[in-house]
PDB file of C-alpha atoms in Angstrom:
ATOM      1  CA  UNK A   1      22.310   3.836  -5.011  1.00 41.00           C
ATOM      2  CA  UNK A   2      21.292   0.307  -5.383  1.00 38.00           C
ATOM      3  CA  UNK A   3      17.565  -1.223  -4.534  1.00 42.00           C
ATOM      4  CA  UNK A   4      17.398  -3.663  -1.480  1.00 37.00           C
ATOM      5  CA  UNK A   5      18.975  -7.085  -3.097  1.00 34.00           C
ATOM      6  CA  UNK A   6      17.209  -9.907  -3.899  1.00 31.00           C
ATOM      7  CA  UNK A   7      18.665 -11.590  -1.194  1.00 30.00           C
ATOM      8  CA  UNK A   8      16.377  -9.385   1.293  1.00 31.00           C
ATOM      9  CA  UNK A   9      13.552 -10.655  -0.659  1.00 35.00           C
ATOM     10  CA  UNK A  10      11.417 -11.658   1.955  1.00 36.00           C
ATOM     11  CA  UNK A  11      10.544  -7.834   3.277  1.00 41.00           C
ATOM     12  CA  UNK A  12       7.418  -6.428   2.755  1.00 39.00           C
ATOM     13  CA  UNK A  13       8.926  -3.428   0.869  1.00 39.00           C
ATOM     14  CA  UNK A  14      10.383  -5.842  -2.200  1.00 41.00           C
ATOM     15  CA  UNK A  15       7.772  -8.223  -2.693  1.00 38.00           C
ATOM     16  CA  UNK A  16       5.264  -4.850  -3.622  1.00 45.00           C
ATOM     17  CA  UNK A  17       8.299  -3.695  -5.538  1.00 43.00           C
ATOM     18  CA  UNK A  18       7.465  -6.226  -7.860  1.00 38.00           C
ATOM     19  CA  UNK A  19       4.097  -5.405  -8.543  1.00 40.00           C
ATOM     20  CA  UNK A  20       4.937  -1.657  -9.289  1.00 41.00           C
ATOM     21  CA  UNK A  21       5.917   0.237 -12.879  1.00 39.00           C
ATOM     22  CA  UNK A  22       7.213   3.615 -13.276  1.00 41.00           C
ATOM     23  CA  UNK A  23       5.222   6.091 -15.390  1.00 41.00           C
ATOM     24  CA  UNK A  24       7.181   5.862 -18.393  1.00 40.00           C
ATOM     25  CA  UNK A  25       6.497   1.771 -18.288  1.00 44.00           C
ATOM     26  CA  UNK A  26       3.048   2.270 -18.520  1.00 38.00           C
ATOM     27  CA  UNK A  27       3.061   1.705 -22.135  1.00 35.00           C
ATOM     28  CA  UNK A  28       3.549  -1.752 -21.349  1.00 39.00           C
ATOM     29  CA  UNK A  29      -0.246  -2.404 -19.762  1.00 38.00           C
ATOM     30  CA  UNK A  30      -2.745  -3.283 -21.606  1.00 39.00           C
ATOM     31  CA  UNK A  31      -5.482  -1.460 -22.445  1.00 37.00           C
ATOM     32  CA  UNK A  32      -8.849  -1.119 -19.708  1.00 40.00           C
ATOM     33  CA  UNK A  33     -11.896  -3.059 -20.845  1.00 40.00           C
ATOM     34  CA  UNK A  34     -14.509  -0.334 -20.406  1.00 37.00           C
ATOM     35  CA  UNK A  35     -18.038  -2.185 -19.649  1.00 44.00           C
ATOM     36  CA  UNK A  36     -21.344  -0.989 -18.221  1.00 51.00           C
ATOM     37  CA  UNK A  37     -20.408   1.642 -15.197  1.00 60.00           C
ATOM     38  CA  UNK A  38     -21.255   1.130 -11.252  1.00 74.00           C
ATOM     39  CA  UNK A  39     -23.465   4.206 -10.104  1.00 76.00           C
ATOM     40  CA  UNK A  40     -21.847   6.697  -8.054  1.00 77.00           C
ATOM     41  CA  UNK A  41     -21.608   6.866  -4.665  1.00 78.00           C
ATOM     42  CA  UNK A  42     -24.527   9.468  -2.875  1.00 80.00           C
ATOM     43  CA  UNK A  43     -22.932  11.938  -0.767  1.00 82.00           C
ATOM     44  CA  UNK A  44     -24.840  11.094   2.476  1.00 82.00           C
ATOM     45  CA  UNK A  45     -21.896   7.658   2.432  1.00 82.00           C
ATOM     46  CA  UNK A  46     -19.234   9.490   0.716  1.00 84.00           C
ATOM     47  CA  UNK A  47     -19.951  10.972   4.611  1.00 88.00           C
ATOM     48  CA  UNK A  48     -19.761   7.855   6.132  1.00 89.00           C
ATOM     49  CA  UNK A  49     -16.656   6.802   4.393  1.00 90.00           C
ATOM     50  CA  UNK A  50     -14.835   9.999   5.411  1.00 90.00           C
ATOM     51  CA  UNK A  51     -16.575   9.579   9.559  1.00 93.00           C
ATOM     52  CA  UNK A  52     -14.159   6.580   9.093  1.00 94.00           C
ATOM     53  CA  UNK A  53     -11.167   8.054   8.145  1.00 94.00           C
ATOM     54  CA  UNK A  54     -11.844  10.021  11.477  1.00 95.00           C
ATOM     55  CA  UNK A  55     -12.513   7.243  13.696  1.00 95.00           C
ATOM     56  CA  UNK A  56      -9.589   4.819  12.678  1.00 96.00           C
ATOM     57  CA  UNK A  57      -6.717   7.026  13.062  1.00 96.00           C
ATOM     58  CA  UNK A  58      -3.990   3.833  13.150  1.00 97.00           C
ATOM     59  CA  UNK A  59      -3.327   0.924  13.190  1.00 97.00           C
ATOM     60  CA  UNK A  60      -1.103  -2.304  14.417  1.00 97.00           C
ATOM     61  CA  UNK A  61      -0.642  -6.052  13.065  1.00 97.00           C
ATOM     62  CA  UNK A  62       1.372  -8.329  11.794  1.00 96.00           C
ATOM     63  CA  UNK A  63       0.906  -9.609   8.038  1.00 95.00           C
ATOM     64  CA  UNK A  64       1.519 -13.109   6.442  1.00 94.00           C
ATOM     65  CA  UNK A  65       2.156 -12.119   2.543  1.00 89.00           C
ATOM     66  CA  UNK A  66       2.083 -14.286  -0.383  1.00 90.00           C
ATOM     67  CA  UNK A  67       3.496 -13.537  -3.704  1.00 85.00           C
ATOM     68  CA  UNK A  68       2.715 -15.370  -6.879  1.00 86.00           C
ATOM     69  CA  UNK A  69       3.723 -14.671 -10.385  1.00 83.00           C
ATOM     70  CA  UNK A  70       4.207 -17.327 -12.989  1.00 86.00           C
ATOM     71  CA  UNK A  71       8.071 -18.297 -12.430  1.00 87.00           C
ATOM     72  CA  UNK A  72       7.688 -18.133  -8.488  1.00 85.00           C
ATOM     73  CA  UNK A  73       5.717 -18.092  -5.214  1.00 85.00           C
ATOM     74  CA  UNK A  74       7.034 -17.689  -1.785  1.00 83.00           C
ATOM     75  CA  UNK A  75       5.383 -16.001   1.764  1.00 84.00           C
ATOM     76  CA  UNK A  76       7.278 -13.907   4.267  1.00 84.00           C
ATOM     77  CA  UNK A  77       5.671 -12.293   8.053  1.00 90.00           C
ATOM     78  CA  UNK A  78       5.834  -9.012   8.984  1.00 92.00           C
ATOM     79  CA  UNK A  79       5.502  -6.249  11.415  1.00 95.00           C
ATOM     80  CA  UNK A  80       3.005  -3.336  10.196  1.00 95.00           C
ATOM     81  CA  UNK A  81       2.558   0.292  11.967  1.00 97.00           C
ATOM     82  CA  UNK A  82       0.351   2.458  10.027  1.00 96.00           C
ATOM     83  CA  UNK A  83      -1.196   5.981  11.312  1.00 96.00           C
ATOM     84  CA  UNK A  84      -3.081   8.983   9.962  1.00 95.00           C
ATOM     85  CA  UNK A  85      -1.825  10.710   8.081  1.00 92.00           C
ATOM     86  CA  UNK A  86       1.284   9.435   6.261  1.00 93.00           C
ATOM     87  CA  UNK A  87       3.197   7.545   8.928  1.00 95.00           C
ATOM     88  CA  UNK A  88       4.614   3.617   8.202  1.00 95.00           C
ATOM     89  CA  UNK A  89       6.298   1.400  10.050  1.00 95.00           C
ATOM     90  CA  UNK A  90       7.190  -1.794   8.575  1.00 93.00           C
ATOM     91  CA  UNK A  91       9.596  -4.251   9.529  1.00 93.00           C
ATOM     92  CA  UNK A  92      10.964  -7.699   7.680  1.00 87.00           C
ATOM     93  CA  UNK A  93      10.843 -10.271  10.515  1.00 84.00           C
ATOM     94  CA  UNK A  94      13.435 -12.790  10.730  1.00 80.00           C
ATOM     95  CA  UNK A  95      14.953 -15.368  13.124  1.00 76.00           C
ATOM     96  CA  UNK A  96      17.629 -13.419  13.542  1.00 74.00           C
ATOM     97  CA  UNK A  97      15.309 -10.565  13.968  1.00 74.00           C
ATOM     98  CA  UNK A  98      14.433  -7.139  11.735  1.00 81.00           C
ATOM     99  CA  UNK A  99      15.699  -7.912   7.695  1.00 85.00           C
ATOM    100  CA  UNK A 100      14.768  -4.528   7.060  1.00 91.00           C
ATOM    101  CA  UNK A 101      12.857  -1.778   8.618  1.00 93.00           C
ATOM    102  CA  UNK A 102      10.838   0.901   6.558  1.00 94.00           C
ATOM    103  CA  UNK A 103       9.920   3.978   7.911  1.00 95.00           C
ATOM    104  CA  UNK A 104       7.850   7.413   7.157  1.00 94.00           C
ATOM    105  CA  UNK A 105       7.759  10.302   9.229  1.00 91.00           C
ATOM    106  CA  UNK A 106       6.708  13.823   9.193  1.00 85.00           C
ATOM    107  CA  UNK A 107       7.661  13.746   5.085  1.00 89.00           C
ATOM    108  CA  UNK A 108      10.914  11.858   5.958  1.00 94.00           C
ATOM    109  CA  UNK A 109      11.808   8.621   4.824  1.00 95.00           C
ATOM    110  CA  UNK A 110      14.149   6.016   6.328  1.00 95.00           C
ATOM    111  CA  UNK A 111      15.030   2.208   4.756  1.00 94.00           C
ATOM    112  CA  UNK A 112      17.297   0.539   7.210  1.00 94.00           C
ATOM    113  CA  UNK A 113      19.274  -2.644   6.077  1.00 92.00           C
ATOM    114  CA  UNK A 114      20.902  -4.153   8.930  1.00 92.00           C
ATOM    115  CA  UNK A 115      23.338  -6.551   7.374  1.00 89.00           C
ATOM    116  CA  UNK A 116      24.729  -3.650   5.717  1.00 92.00           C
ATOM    117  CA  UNK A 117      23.979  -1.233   8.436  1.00 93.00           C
ATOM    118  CA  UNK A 118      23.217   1.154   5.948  1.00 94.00           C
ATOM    119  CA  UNK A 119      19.929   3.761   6.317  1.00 94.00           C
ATOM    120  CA  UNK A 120      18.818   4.860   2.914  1.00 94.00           C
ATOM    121  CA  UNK A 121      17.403   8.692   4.438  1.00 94.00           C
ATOM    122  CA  UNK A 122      15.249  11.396   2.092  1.00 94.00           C
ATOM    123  CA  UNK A 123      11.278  12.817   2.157  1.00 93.00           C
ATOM    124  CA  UNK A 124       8.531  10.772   1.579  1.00 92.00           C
ATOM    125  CA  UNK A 125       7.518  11.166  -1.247  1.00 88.00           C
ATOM    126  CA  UNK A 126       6.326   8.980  -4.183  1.00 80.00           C
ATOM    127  CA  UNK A 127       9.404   9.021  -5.846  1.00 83.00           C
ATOM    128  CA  UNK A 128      11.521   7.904  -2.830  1.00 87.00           C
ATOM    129  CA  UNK A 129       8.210   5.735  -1.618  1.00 82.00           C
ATOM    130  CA  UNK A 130       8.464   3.674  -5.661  1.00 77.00           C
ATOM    131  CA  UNK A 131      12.272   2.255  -4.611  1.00 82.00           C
ATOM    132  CA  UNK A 132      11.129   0.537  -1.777  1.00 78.00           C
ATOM    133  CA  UNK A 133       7.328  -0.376  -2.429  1.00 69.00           C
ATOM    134  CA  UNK A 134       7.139  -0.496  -5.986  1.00 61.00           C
ATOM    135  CA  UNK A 135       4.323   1.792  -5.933  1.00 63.00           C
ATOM    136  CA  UNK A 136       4.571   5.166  -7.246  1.00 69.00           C
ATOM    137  CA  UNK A 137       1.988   6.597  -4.631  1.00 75.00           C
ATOM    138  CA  UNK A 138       1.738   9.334  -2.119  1.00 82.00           C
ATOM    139  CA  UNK A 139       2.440   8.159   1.067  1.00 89.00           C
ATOM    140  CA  UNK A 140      -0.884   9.288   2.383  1.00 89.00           C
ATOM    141  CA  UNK A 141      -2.825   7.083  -0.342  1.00 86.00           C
ATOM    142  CA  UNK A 142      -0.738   3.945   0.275  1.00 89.00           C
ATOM    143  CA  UNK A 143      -1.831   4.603   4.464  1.00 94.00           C
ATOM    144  CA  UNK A 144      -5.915   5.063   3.288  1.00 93.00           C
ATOM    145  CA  UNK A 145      -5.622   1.877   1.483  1.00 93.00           C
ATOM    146  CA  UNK A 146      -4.538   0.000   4.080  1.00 95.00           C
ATOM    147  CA  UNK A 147      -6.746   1.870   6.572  1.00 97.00           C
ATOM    148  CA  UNK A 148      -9.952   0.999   3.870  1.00 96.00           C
ATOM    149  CA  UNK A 149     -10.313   4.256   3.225  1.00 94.00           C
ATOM    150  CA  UNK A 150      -9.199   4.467  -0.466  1.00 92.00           C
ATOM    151  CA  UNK A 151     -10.308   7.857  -2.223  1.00 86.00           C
ATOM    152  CA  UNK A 152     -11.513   9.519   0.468  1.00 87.00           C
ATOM    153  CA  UNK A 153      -9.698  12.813   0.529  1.00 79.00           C
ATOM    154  CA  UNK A 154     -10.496  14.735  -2.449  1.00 67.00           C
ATOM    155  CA  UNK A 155     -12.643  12.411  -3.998  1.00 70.00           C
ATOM    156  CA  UNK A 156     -16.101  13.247  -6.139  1.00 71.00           C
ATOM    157  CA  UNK A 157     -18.961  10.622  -6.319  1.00 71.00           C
ATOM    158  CA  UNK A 158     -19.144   9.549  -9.853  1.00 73.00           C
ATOM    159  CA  UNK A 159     -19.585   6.291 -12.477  1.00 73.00           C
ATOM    160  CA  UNK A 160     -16.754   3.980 -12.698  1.00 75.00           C
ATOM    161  CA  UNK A 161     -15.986   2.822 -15.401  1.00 71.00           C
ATOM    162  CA  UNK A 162     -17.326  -1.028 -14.967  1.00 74.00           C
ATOM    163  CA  UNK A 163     -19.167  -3.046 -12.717  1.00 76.00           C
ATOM    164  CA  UNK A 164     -18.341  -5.064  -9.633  1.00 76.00           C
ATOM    165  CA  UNK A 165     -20.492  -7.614  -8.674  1.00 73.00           C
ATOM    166  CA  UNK A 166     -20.864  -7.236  -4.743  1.00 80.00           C
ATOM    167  CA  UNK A 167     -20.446  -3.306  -5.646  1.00 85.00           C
ATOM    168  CA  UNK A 168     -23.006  -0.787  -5.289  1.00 84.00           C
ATOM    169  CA  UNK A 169     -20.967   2.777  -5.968  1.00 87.00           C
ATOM    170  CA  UNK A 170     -18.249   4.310  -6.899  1.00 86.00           C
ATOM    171  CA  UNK A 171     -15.526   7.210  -6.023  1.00 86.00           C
ATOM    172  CA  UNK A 172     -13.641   8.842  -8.400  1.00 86.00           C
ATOM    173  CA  UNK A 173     -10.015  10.292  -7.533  1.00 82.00           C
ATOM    174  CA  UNK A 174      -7.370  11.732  -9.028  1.00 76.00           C
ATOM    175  CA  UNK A 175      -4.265   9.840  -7.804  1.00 67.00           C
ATOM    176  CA  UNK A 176       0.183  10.096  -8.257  1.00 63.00           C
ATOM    177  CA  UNK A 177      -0.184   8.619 -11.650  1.00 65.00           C
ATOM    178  CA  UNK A 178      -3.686   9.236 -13.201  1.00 74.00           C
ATOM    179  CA  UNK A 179      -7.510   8.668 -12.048  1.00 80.00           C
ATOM    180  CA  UNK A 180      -8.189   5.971  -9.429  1.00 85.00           C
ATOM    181  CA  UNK A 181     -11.436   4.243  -9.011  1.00 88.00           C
ATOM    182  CA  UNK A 182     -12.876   3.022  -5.511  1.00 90.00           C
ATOM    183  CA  UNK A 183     -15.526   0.361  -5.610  1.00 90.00           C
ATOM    184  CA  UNK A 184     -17.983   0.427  -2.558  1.00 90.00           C
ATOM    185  CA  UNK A 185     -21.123  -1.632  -1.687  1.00 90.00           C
ATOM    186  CA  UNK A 186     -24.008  -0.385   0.041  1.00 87.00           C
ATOM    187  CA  UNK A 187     -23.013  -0.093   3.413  1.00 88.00           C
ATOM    188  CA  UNK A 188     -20.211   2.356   1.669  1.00 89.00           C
ATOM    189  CA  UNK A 189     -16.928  -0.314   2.441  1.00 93.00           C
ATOM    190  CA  UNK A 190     -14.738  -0.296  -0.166  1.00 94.00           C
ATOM    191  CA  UNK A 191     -14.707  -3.255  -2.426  1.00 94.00           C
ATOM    192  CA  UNK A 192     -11.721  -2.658  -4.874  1.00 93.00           C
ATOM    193  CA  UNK A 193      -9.641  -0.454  -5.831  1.00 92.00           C
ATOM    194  CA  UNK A 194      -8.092   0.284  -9.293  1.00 88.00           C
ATOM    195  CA  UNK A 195      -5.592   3.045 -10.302  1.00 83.00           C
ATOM    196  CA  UNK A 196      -4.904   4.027 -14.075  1.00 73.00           C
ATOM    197  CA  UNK A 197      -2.179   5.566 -15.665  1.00 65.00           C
ATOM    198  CA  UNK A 198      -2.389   8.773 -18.119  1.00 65.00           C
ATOM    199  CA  UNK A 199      -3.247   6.761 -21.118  1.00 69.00           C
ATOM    200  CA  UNK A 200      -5.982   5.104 -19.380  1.00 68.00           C
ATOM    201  CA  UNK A 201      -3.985   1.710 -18.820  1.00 74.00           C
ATOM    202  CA  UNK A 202      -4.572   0.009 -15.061  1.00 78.00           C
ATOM    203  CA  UNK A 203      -1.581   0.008 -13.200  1.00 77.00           C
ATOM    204  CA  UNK A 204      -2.179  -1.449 -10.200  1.00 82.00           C
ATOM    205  CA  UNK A 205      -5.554  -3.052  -8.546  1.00 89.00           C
ATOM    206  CA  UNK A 206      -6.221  -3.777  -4.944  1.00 93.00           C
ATOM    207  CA  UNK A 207      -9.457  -6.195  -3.612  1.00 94.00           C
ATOM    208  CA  UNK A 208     -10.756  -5.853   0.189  1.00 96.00           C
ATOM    209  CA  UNK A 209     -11.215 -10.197   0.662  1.00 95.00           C
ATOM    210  CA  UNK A 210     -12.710  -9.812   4.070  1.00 96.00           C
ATOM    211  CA  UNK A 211     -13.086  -7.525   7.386  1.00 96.00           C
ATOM    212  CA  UNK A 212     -12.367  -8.088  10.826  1.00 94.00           C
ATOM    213  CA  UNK A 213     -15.676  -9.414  11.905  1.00 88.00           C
ATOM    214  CA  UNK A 214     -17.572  -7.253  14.473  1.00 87.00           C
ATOM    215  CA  UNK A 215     -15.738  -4.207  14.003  1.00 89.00           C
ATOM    216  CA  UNK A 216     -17.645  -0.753  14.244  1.00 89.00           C
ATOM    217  CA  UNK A 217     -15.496   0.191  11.750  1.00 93.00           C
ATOM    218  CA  UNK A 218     -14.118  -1.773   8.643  1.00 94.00           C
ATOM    219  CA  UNK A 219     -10.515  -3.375   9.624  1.00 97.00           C
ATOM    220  CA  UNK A 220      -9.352  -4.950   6.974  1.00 96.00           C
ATOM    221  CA  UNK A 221      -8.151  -9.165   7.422  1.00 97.00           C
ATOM    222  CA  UNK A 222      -7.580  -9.601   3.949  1.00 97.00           C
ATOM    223  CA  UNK A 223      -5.977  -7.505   0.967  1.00 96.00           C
ATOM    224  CA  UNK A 224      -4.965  -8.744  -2.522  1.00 94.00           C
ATOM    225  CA  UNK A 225      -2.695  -6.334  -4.693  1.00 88.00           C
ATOM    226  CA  UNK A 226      -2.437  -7.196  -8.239  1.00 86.00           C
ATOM    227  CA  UNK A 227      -0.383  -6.368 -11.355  1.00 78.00           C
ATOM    228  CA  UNK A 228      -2.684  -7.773 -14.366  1.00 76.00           C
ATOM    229  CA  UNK A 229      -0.455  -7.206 -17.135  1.00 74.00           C
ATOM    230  CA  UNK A 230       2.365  -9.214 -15.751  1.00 74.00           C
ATOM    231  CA  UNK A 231       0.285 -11.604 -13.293  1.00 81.00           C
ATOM    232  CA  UNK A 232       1.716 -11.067  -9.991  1.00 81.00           C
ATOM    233  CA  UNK A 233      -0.257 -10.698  -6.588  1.00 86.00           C
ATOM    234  CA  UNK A 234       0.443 -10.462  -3.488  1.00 87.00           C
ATOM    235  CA  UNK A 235      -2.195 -11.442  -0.662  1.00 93.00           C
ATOM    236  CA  UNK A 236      -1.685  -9.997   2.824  1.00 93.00           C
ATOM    237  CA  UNK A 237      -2.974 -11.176   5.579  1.00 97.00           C
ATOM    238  CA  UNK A 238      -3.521  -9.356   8.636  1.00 97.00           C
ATOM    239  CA  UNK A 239      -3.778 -10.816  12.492  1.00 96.00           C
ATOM    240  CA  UNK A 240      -2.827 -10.067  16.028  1.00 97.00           C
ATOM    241  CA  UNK A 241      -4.713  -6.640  14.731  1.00 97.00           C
ATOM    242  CA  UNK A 242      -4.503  -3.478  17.127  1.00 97.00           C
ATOM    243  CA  UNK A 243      -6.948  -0.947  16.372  1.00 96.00           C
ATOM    244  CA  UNK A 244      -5.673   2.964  17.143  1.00 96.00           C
ATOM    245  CA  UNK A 245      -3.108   1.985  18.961  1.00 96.00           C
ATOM    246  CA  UNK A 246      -1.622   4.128  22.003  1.00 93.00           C
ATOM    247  CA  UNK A 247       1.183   6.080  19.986  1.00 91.00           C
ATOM    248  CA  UNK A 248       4.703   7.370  21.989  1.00 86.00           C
ATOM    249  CA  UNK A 249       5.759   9.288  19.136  1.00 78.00           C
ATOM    250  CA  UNK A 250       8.978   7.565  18.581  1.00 90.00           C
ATOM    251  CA  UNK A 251       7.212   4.497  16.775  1.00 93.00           C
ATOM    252  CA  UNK A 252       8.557   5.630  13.710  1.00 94.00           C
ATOM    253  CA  UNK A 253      11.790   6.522  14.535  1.00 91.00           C
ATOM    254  CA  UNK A 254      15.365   4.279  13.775  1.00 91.00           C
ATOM    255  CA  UNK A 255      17.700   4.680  16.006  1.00 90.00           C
ATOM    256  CA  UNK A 256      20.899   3.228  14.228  1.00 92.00           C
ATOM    257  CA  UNK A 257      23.807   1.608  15.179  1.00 91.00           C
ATOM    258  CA  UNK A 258      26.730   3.270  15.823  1.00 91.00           C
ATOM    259  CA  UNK A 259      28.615   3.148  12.437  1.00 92.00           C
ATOM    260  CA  UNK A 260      26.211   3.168  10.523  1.00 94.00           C
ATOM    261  CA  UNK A 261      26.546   4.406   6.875  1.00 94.00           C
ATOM    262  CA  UNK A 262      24.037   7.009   5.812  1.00 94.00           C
ATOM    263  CA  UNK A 263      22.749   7.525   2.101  1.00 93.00           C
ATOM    264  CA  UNK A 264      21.108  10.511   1.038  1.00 92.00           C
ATOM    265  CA  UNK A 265      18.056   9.230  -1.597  1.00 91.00           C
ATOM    266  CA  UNK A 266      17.894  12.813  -3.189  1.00 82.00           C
ATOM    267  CA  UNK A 267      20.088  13.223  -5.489  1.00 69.00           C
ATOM    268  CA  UNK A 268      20.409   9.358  -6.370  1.00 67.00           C
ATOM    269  CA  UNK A 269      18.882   7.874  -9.714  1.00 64.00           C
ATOM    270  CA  UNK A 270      16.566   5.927  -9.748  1.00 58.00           C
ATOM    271  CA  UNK A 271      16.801   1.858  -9.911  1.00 60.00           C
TER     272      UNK A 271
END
């Protein structure tokens, strides 16, 4: 089974692909600089952060993105559909309409490429979740982040490892790939976000830019996801925002074409 060509490189799903390694390429990151640490977070917010997670149960926009990496830059728009507690929606928007449609539901995941009208069809998990997003993350990570929830679930307050200069505390987690570090100020809204690999390497970073203004809750505008060791970002930005949407239940389902070829991701290697 192939990735989603180049040629498709406008969707949401391939520009993170670039910013993702698997776990045996973390050898190529460069060591973390370990500096003074941020204080950890008291429990009384680690509260507040988790009343959140409770009170923002989904969310609807669409999302200008910009990549950037030293041989390249381009921006695509897309279609986003994220709910609690592992369900995405995410479509590549086109003239002709949807390049390619994403999908996770009830630990099923479905890639859609209509020019090929071919679904790529197996569970979500981060394995299956890596092809398309580059990310090797749970599914239910990847929807906190985007949610501003990051670390959350199963999280202890403790000392990061550095400091951030507009942040007060810090969560510890164990993520997909090693420990993850959340960055919060004092009104507990997370800053940053930074996951490590097994040899203490940082894999992937993600910064919070700005909020929707006069939200009760924090809905994020602006998110910047970062590869350090090989300089690529990608910003997204987030309007036309609908908070907890009214859900049908068939949101995340693809109904596809007549014809349609069907590919069975377990089982395949991967890219």
């Amino acid at each position: 089974m192939r990735r989603i060509s180049a040629s498709l490189g406008l969707a949401f799903s391939l520009v993170l692909g670039s910013l993702g390694s698997l776990p045996g390429c973390a050898a190529r990151s460069q060591p973390a600089r370990w500096e003074r640490a941020t204080a950890a977070l008291p429990s009384s917010a680690l509260g507040i952060l988790r009343d959140r997670a409770l009170r923002l149960t989904s969310l609807r926009a669409l999302v200008r993105i910009r990549y950037r990496d030293p041989e390249q830059s381009f921006s695509s728009r897309e279609a986003v559909l994220i709910a609690r507690p592992d369900r995405v929606r995410v479509e590549a928007l086109s003239w002709f309409g949807a390049a390619f449609v994403l999908t996770t539901d009830e630990q099923n995941l479905l890639a859609y490429v209509p020019r090929e009208n071919t679904a790529y069809v197996g569970k979500a998990s981060a394995e299956n979740l890596w092809r398309y997003t580059g990310l090797w993350i749970p599914v239910e990570e990847l929807v906190d982040l985007v949610l501003a929830t990051p670390g959350h679930r199963g999280s202890a307050p403790a000392e990061c490892p550095r400091e951030r200069n507009d942040a007060a505390h810090c969560l510890v987690y164990e993520g997909a790939l090693g420990r993850g570090f959340v960055w919060l100020n004092e009104e507990a809204v997370p800053v940053e976000v930074e996951q490590g690999g097994r040899d203490g390497t940082v894999l992937w970073a993600a910064k919070y830019e700005s909020f929707q203004a006069g939200s009760p809750v924090p809905i994020v505008e602006k998110l910047v996801l970062e590869a350090p060791v090989f300089r690529r970002s990608v910003t997204l930005q987030f309007h036309d925002i609908e908070v907890n949407p009214t859900l049908k239940g068939d949101e995340f389902q693809v109904s596809l074409p007549a014809g349609s070829r069907v590919v069975h991701l377990e089982g395949e290697s991967l890219p």
